[in-house]
Protein backbone atom coordinates (compact mmCIF):
# COMPACT_ATOMS: atom_id res chain seq x y z
CA UNK A 1 -145.30 35.11 -76.27
CA UNK A 2 -142.51 33.74 -78.41
CA UNK A 3 -143.58 31.43 -81.17
CA UNK A 4 -141.89 28.08 -81.58
CA UNK A 5 -141.38 26.01 -84.68
CA UNK A 6 -141.61 22.32 -83.92
CA UNK A 7 -140.62 19.30 -85.93
CA UNK A 8 -141.59 15.71 -85.27
CA UNK A 9 -139.05 12.84 -85.17
CA UNK A 10 -139.97 9.18 -85.20
CA UNK A 11 -137.57 7.10 -83.10
CA UNK A 12 -138.67 3.52 -82.56
CA UNK A 13 -142.33 3.84 -81.61
CA UNK A 14 -141.95 7.31 -80.07
CA UNK A 15 -142.70 10.68 -81.65
CA UNK A 16 -140.42 13.47 -80.45
CA UNK A 17 -141.20 17.16 -80.99
CA UNK A 18 -138.10 19.30 -81.35
CA UNK A 19 -137.82 23.08 -81.46
CA UNK A 20 -135.92 23.81 -84.68
CA UNK A 21 -136.37 27.59 -84.93
CA UNK A 22 -132.78 28.09 -83.82
CA UNK A 23 -131.58 25.76 -86.59
CA UNK A 24 -133.29 27.54 -89.50
CA UNK A 25 -130.75 30.36 -89.61
CA UNK A 26 -127.97 27.73 -89.76
CA UNK A 27 -129.49 25.88 -92.71
CA UNK A 28 -127.04 27.29 -95.34
CA UNK A 29 -124.03 26.08 -93.35
CA UNK A 30 -125.71 22.72 -92.63
CA UNK A 31 -126.48 22.40 -96.33
CA UNK A 32 -122.80 22.88 -97.13
CA UNK A 33 -121.75 20.33 -94.52
CA UNK A 34 -124.15 17.76 -95.95
CA UNK A 35 -122.66 18.31 -99.39
CA UNK A 36 -119.20 17.80 -97.90
CA UNK A 37 -120.16 14.32 -96.64
CA UNK A 38 -121.26 13.22 -100.07
CA UNK A 39 -124.83 14.40 -100.61
CA UNK A 40 -125.64 16.30 -103.78
CA UNK A 41 -127.13 19.77 -103.50
CA UNK A 42 -130.66 18.51 -104.15
CA UNK A 43 -130.21 15.55 -101.77
CA UNK A 44 -129.11 17.93 -99.02
CA UNK A 45 -132.08 20.22 -99.71
CA UNK A 46 -134.56 17.34 -99.58
CA UNK A 47 -132.97 16.02 -96.38
CA UNK A 48 -133.25 19.43 -94.70
CA UNK A 49 -136.83 19.82 -95.92
CA UNK A 50 -137.65 16.47 -94.34
CA UNK A 51 -136.04 17.64 -91.09
CA UNK A 52 -138.21 20.76 -91.12
CA UNK A 53 -141.37 18.73 -91.65
CA UNK A 54 -140.38 15.79 -89.45
CA UNK A 55 -142.39 13.58 -91.78
CA UNK A 56 -144.39 13.90 -94.94
CA UNK A 57 -145.29 12.57 -98.34
CA UNK A 58 -142.99 13.12 -101.28
CA UNK A 59 -145.35 15.90 -102.38
CA UNK A 60 -145.11 17.65 -98.99
CA UNK A 61 -141.34 17.40 -98.98
CA UNK A 62 -141.09 18.53 -102.62
CA UNK A 63 -143.06 21.64 -101.75
CA UNK A 64 -140.80 22.39 -98.77
CA UNK A 65 -137.65 21.76 -100.83
CA UNK A 66 -139.04 23.73 -103.79
CA UNK A 67 -138.37 20.86 -106.17
CA UNK A 68 -140.54 18.81 -108.51
CA UNK A 69 -142.37 15.91 -106.89
CA UNK A 70 -140.91 13.26 -109.24
CA UNK A 71 -137.40 14.57 -108.61
CA UNK A 72 -138.01 14.63 -104.86
CA UNK A 73 -139.41 11.10 -104.82
CA UNK A 74 -136.32 9.80 -106.62
CA UNK A 75 -134.08 11.64 -104.15
CA UNK A 76 -136.02 10.30 -101.15
CA UNK A 77 -135.50 6.76 -102.43
CA UNK A 78 -131.75 7.40 -102.60
CA UNK A 79 -131.73 8.93 -99.12
CA UNK A 80 -133.60 5.88 -97.84
CA UNK A 81 -130.94 3.60 -99.34
CA UNK A 82 -128.25 5.70 -97.66
CA UNK A 83 -130.06 5.48 -94.31
CA UNK A 84 -130.97 9.16 -93.96
CA UNK A 85 -134.76 8.67 -94.07
CA UNK A 86 -137.23 5.87 -93.37
CA UNK A 87 -140.38 4.99 -95.30
CA UNK A 88 -143.63 4.24 -93.50
CA UNK A 89 -146.68 3.08 -95.44
CA UNK A 90 -149.91 4.53 -94.07
CA UNK A 91 -152.92 3.22 -95.97
CA UNK A 92 -152.57 4.61 -99.47
CA UNK A 93 -149.85 7.08 -98.55
CA UNK A 94 -146.10 6.70 -98.37
CA UNK A 95 -144.80 8.75 -95.47
CA UNK A 96 -141.08 9.57 -95.17
CA UNK A 97 -139.60 10.05 -91.71
CA UNK A 98 -136.30 11.61 -90.83
CA UNK A 99 -134.02 8.86 -89.53
CA UNK A 100 -132.40 9.15 -86.12
CA UNK A 101 -129.00 10.82 -86.85
CA UNK A 102 -127.32 8.28 -84.55
CA UNK A 103 -128.34 5.51 -86.94
CA UNK A 104 -126.69 7.38 -89.81
CA UNK A 105 -123.60 8.03 -87.69
CA UNK A 106 -123.28 4.39 -86.65
CA UNK A 107 -123.62 3.29 -90.25
CA UNK A 108 -120.94 5.76 -91.39
CA UNK A 109 -118.63 4.66 -88.55
CA UNK A 110 -119.03 1.04 -89.62
CA UNK A 111 -118.32 2.07 -93.20
CA UNK A 112 -115.24 4.00 -92.07
CA UNK A 113 -113.96 0.98 -90.12
CA UNK A 114 -114.37 -1.15 -93.24
CA UNK A 115 -112.50 1.41 -95.35
CA UNK A 116 -109.67 1.50 -92.78
CA UNK A 117 -109.43 -2.30 -92.85
CA UNK A 118 -109.40 -2.37 -96.65
CA UNK A 119 -106.76 0.34 -96.96
CA UNK A 120 -104.68 -1.23 -94.22
CA UNK A 121 -104.48 -4.35 -96.39
CA UNK A 122 -103.85 -2.28 -99.52
CA UNK A 123 -101.06 -0.40 -97.72
CA UNK A 124 -99.47 -3.72 -96.70
CA UNK A 125 -99.63 -4.96 -100.30
CA UNK A 126 -98.21 -1.63 -101.50
CA UNK A 127 -95.23 -1.90 -99.16
CA UNK A 128 -94.52 -5.54 -99.97
CA UNK A 129 -95.03 -5.29 -103.72
CA UNK A 130 -91.77 -5.08 -105.64
CA UNK A 131 -91.97 -1.76 -107.45
CA UNK A 132 -89.67 0.01 -109.88
CA UNK A 133 -86.13 0.48 -108.53
CA UNK A 134 -85.00 3.80 -107.14
CA UNK A 135 -81.71 4.82 -108.75
CA UNK A 136 -79.23 7.44 -107.54
CA UNK A 137 -76.07 8.52 -109.38
CA UNK A 138 -73.03 10.22 -107.81
CA UNK A 139 -70.22 11.60 -109.99
CA UNK A 140 -68.02 13.65 -107.67
CA UNK A 141 -65.50 12.69 -104.99
CA UNK A 142 -67.48 14.59 -102.37
CA UNK A 143 -70.71 12.89 -103.42
CA UNK A 144 -69.17 9.42 -103.24
CA UNK A 145 -67.63 10.10 -99.82
CA UNK A 146 -71.02 11.30 -98.57
CA UNK A 147 -72.64 8.19 -100.05
CA UNK A 148 -70.21 5.80 -98.33
CA UNK A 149 -70.77 7.57 -95.01
CA UNK A 150 -74.54 7.39 -95.55
CA UNK A 151 -74.39 3.65 -96.29
CA UNK A 152 -72.54 3.06 -93.01
CA UNK A 153 -74.90 5.30 -91.02
CA UNK A 154 -78.05 3.70 -92.45
CA UNK A 155 -76.84 0.11 -92.09
CA UNK A 156 -78.40 -1.35 -88.96
CA UNK A 157 -76.22 -2.33 -86.03
CA UNK A 158 -74.86 -5.85 -86.48
CA UNK A 159 -75.87 -6.09 -90.15
CA UNK A 160 -73.58 -7.28 -92.92
CA UNK A 161 -72.27 -5.59 -96.05
CA UNK A 162 -71.20 -7.75 -99.00
CA UNK A 163 -68.73 -6.35 -101.52
CA UNK A 164 -66.80 -7.30 -104.62
CA UNK A 165 -63.53 -5.35 -104.54
CA UNK A 166 -60.43 -5.00 -106.71
CA UNK A 167 -57.52 -3.89 -104.49
CA UNK A 168 -55.32 -3.26 -107.54
CA UNK A 169 -57.84 -0.74 -108.92
CA UNK A 170 -57.34 1.53 -105.88
CA UNK A 171 -60.93 2.77 -106.14
CA UNK A 172 -61.11 4.14 -102.59
CA UNK A 173 -57.64 5.73 -102.68
CA UNK A 174 -58.73 7.76 -105.73
CA UNK A 175 -61.62 9.45 -103.93
CA UNK A 176 -60.48 9.79 -100.30
CA UNK A 177 -57.42 9.96 -98.10
CA UNK A 178 -56.22 6.97 -96.13
CA UNK A 179 -57.10 8.81 -92.90
CA UNK A 180 -60.71 9.25 -94.00
CA UNK A 181 -60.91 5.62 -95.12
CA UNK A 182 -59.68 4.55 -91.67
CA UNK A 183 -62.21 6.82 -89.94
CA UNK A 184 -65.13 5.42 -91.95
CA UNK A 185 -63.94 1.87 -91.28
CA UNK A 186 -63.88 2.59 -87.54
CA UNK A 187 -67.52 3.70 -87.76
CA UNK A 188 -68.37 0.22 -89.04
CA UNK A 189 -66.63 -1.35 -86.05
CA UNK A 190 -68.57 0.90 -83.66
CA UNK A 191 -71.85 -0.32 -85.18
CA UNK A 192 -70.74 -3.95 -85.24
CA UNK A 193 -71.08 -4.11 -89.02
CA UNK A 194 -69.43 -7.13 -90.60
CA UNK A 195 -68.07 -6.98 -94.15
CA UNK A 196 -67.48 -9.95 -96.42
CA UNK A 197 -65.28 -9.17 -99.43
CA UNK A 198 -64.59 -11.16 -102.59
CA UNK A 199 -61.53 -10.16 -104.64
CA UNK A 200 -59.97 -11.46 -107.89
CA UNK A 201 -57.36 -14.18 -107.61
CA UNK A 202 -53.84 -12.94 -106.89
CA UNK A 203 -54.84 -9.53 -105.51
CA UNK A 204 -54.54 -10.35 -101.83
CA UNK A 205 -51.04 -8.83 -101.86
CA UNK A 206 -52.59 -5.47 -102.76
CA UNK A 207 -54.75 -5.36 -99.62
CA UNK A 208 -53.81 -2.77 -97.03
CA UNK A 209 -53.01 -4.75 -93.84
CA UNK A 210 -54.92 -2.22 -91.74
CA UNK A 211 -58.14 -3.10 -93.64
CA UNK A 212 -58.26 -6.53 -92.02
CA UNK A 213 -58.73 -4.96 -88.57
CA UNK A 214 -62.17 -3.59 -89.40
CA UNK A 215 -64.45 -6.65 -89.14
CA UNK A 216 -63.54 -7.64 -92.70
CA UNK A 217 -63.38 -11.22 -94.01
CA UNK A 218 -61.82 -11.64 -97.47
CA UNK A 219 -61.80 -14.46 -100.00
CA UNK A 220 -60.22 -14.81 -103.45
CA UNK A 221 -62.21 -15.87 -106.49
CA UNK A 222 -61.14 -18.76 -108.72
CA UNK A 223 -58.99 -17.91 -111.73
CA UNK A 224 -60.39 -16.11 -114.80
CA UNK A 225 -62.93 -14.11 -112.78
CA UNK A 226 -61.65 -10.54 -112.73
CA UNK A 227 -63.19 -7.08 -112.36
CA UNK A 228 -62.05 -3.56 -111.50
CA UNK A 229 -65.17 -1.84 -110.14
CA UNK A 230 -66.50 -2.21 -106.62
CA UNK A 231 -69.94 -3.72 -106.05
CA UNK A 232 -71.75 -3.24 -102.74
CA UNK A 233 -74.70 -5.29 -101.51
CA UNK A 234 -76.37 -3.80 -98.44
CA UNK A 235 -79.79 -3.13 -96.89
CA UNK A 236 -82.18 -3.55 -99.81
CA UNK A 237 -79.80 -1.97 -102.31
CA UNK A 238 -76.86 -2.68 -104.55
CA UNK A 239 -74.16 -0.20 -105.53
CA UNK A 240 -71.56 0.07 -108.28
CA UNK A 241 -68.51 2.25 -107.67
CA UNK A 242 -65.45 3.15 -109.72
CA UNK A 243 -62.63 5.41 -108.62
CA UNK A 244 -61.13 5.49 -112.12
CA UNK A 245 -64.05 7.37 -113.66
CA UNK A 246 -65.35 8.77 -110.36
CA UNK A 247 -68.91 7.53 -110.27
CA UNK A 248 -71.23 5.48 -108.10
CA UNK A 249 -74.70 4.16 -108.85
CA UNK A 250 -77.06 2.97 -106.10
CA UNK A 251 -80.09 0.86 -107.02
CA UNK A 252 -82.69 0.32 -104.31
CA UNK A 253 -84.70 -2.76 -105.26
CA UNK A 254 -85.29 -5.70 -102.94
CA UNK A 255 -85.52 -8.38 -105.64
CA UNK A 256 -82.30 -7.22 -107.34
CA UNK A 257 -80.59 -7.04 -103.93
CA UNK A 258 -81.62 -10.61 -103.13
CA UNK A 259 -80.45 -11.84 -106.55
CA UNK A 260 -77.00 -10.27 -106.14
CA UNK A 261 -76.79 -11.63 -102.59
CA UNK A 262 -77.44 -15.14 -103.92
CA UNK A 263 -74.72 -14.71 -106.57
CA UNK A 264 -72.31 -13.39 -103.95
CA UNK A 265 -72.93 -16.29 -101.57
CA UNK A 266 -72.50 -18.82 -104.38
CA UNK A 267 -69.15 -17.30 -105.39
CA UNK A 268 -68.18 -17.01 -101.72
CA UNK A 269 -68.62 -20.77 -101.33
CA UNK A 270 -66.27 -21.30 -104.30
CA UNK A 271 -63.65 -18.77 -103.19
CA UNK A 272 -60.42 -19.35 -101.28
CA UNK A 273 -59.86 -18.02 -97.77
CA UNK A 274 -56.87 -15.73 -97.27
């Protein structure tokens, strides 16, 4: 006749005898799994010893776990706090029972839900917090052409691009052909992108007539406000571009973008329509 090794579980007011012989050979792997969910090596050993016994005093469990009684008692108190074991007082003895694993699982699921809720809020704060700007530098014609194409492609349909431009500086003509400029401008029309442009006073005569066909509205600044570089305000970024020295700098930073947008709109209100 095959022998059976039984353990006794206490669930509610019911004692349940369970055949655990088949689990003994799996104890090393179970021990490792318990350590992976946060139990120390000794805590896992005491927990498994309690499973083997079903119930027992700290002395009984210490003997099964091959640990000192004082160490085992301290560990059992921690396991009780974590919900892995229950304490039943029987006359002068303190008897520890293995807790129903479902109770532990429910507790861990509740803890996991709380962690998800907390980190969901933290993730929201992380995304909305203004962090250090991301800066990209381009110093070749090919790089700047790729950048301009990328800006158009990543601008959402129907959005607006704000720019300060100096037609007399010929920034775009110095990095690309007129045909390529026209092709990129047509991409903006396809996406319904509007462009508002502010230029220095007196430079409207330098504007290529074909530029006005591409959803572009232009105004001239008051006198004594001149510049030669191009400034782009788009998405959550601002860009600085010069064809004379062949460079472009893109700064992705929402607060800086909003500040430049406010400056642009203020100057726009002061500028003359052409």
